[in-house]
Coordinates of C-alpha atoms in Angstrom, one line a residue:
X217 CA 12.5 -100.8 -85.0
X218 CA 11.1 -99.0 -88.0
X219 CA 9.2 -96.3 -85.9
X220 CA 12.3 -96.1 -84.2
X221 CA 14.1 -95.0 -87.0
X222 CA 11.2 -92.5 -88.0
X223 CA 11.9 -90.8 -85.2
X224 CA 15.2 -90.7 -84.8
X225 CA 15.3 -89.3 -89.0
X226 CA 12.5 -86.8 -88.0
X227 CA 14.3 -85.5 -84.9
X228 CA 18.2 -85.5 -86.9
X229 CA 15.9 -84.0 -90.0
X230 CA 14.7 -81.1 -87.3
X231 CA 18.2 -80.5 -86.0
X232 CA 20.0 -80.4 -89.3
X233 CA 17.2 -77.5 -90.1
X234 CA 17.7 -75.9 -87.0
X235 CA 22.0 -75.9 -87.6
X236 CA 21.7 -74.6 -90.8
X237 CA 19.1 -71.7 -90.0
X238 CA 21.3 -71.1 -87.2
X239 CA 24.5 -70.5 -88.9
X240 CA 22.7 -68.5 -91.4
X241 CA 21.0 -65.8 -88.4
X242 CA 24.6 -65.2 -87.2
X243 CA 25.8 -64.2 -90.9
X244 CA 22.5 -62.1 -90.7
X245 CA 22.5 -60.2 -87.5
X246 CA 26.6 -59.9 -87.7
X247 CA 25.3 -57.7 -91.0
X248 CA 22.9 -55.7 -88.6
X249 CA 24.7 -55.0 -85.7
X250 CA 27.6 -53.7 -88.6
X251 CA 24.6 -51.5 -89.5
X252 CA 23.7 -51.0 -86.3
X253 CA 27.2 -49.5 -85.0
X254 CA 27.2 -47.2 -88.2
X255 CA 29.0 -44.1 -86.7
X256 CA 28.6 -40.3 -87.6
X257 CA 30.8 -38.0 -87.8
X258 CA 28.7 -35.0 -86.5
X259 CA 27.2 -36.8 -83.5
X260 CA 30.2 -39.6 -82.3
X261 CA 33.2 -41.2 -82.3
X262 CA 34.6 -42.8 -85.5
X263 CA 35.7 -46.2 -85.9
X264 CA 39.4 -45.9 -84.8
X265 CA 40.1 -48.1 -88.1
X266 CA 38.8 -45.0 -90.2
X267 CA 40.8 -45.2 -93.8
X268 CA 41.5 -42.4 -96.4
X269 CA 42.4 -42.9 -99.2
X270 CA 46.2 -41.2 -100.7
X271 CA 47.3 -40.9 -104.2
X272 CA 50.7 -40.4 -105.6
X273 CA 51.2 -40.3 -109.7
X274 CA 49.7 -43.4 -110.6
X275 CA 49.2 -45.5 -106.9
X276 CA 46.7 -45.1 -104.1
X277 CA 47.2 -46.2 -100.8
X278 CA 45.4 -46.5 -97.4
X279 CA 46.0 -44.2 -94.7
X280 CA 44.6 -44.6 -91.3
X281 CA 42.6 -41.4 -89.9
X282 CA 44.6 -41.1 -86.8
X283 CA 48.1 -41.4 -88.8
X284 CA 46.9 -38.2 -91.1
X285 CA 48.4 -35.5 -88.4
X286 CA 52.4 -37.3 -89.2
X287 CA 51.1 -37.0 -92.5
X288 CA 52.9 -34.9 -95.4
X289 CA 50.5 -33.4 -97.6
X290 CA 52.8 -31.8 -100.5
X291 CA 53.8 -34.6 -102.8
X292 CA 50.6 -36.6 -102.1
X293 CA 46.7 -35.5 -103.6
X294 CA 43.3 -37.0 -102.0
X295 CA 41.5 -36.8 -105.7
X296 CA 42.4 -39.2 -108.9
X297 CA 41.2 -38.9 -112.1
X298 CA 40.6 -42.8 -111.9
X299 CA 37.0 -42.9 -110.2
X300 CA 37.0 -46.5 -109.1
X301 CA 39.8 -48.8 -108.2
X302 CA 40.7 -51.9 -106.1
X303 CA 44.2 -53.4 -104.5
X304 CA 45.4 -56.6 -103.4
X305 CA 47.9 -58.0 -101.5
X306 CA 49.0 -60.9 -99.4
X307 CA 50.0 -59.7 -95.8
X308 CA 51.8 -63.2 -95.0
X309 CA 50.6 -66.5 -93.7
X310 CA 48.3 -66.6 -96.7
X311 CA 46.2 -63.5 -95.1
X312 CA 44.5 -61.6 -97.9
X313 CA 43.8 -58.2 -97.6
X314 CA 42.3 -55.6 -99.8
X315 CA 41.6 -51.6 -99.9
X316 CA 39.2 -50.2 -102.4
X317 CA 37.8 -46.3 -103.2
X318 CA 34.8 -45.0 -105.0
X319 CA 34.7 -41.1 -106.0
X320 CA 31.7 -39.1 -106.6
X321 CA 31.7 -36.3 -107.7
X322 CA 29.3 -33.6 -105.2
X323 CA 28.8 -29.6 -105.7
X324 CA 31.3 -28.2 -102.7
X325 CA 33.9 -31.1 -103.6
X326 CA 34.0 -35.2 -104.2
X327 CA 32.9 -37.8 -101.5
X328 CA 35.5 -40.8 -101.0
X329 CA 34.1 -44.1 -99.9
X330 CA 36.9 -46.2 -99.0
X331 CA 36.2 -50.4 -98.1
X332 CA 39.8 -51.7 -95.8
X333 CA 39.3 -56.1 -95.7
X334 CA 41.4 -58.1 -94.0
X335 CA 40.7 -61.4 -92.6
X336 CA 39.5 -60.2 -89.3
X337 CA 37.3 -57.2 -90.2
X338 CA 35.7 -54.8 -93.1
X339 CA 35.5 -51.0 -92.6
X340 CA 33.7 -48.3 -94.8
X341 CA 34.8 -45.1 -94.2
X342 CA 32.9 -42.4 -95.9
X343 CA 34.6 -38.5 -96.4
X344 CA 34.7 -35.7 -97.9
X345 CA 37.3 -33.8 -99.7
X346 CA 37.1 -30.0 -99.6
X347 CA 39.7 -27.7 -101.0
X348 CA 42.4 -31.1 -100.2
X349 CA 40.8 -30.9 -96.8
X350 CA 39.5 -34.1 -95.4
X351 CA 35.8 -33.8 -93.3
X352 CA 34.8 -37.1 -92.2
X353 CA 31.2 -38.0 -92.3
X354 CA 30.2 -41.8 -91.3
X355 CA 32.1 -45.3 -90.6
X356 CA 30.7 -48.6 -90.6
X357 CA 32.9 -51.9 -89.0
X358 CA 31.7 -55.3 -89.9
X359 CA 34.2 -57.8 -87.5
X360 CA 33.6 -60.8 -85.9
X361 CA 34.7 -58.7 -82.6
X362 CA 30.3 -59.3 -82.7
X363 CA 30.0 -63.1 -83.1
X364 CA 29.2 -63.3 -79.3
X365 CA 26.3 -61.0 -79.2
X366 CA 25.1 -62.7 -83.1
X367 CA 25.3 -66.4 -81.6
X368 CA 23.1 -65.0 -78.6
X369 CA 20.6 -63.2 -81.1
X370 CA 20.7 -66.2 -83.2
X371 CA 20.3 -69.3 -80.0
X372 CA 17.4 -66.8 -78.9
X373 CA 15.9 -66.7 -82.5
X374 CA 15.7 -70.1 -83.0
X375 CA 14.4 -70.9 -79.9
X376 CA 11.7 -69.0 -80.6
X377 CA 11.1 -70.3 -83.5
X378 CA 11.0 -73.7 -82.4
X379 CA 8.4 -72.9 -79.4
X380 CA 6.0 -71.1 -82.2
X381 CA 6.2 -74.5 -84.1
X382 CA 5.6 -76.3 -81.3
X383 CA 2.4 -74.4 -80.4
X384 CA 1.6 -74.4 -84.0
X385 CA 1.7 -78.4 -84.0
X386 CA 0.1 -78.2 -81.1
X387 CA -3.0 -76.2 -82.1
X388 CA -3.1 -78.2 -85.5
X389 CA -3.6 -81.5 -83.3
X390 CA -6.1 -80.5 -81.3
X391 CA -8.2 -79.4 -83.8

């Protein structure tokens, strides 16, 4: 009964390891396939979820990239003195969402990077602002529109893992 026990402890101890190092490669490769689909401007297709962002007086707000054509330019500016801000809000159901900006300062203009989260996804949108003209340059989407393809990465990752161990134990018992 006891060596029962063992091994029933060694084998739960093995696939509590094997959960958890799961779980932790899908969080990992959902990070690199974001990286992965990194978009340019200059050679492809934005993300379609491509945010600038707008100030008027005091407030910023997020405008999509393929809303700017219905867009009004003359009471609205793409540059604030504030360099860095953040904004909250509560989209209903208790769904938090955010939209954040970064401006530095370059020698034609000022880059924007803009951060849109909502529950189901995070985009970086990186652009320029030339003259109050807006030239996109990269987008990144992190979404969890990837989770198939990082389970798959991760189940093949593992399993790889394991069968290295398993030679590895092997080879360390025959010798």
């Amino acid at each position: 009964m006891k060596k029962i026990m063992y091994i029933f402890f060694e084998k739960l101890k093995i696939y509590t390891i094997n959960f958890v190092i799961f779980f932790l490669l899908i969080k990992i490769f959902l990070y690199l396939i974001s990286y992965y689909d990194m978009r340019y401007a200059d050679k492809e297709t934005l993300h379609g979820d491509f945010t600038i962002v707008v100030f008027d007086d005091e407030t910023f707000y997020p405008l999509n990239l393929s809303k700017f054509k219905d867009f009004q330019k003359e009471d609205f500016s793409f540059i604030s003195a504030k360099k860095v801000d953040r904004k909250e809000w509560d989209a209903g159901d208790d769904t938090p969402s955010s939209f954040s900006y970064s401006i530095k300062k370059i020698e034609n203009g000022h880059q924007i990077e803009t951060e849109f989260k909502d529950p189901e996804r995070t985009v970086w949108s990186t652009y320029q602002v030339v003259d109050n003209n807006i030239i996109p340059i990269k987008s990144r989407l992190y979404a969890f529109d990837y989770i198939l393809l990082a389970m798959l990465l991760a189940f093949m990752t593992i399993y790889g893992l394991n069968y290295i161990w398993k030679c590895f134990r092997i080879k360390l018992r025959v010798n």
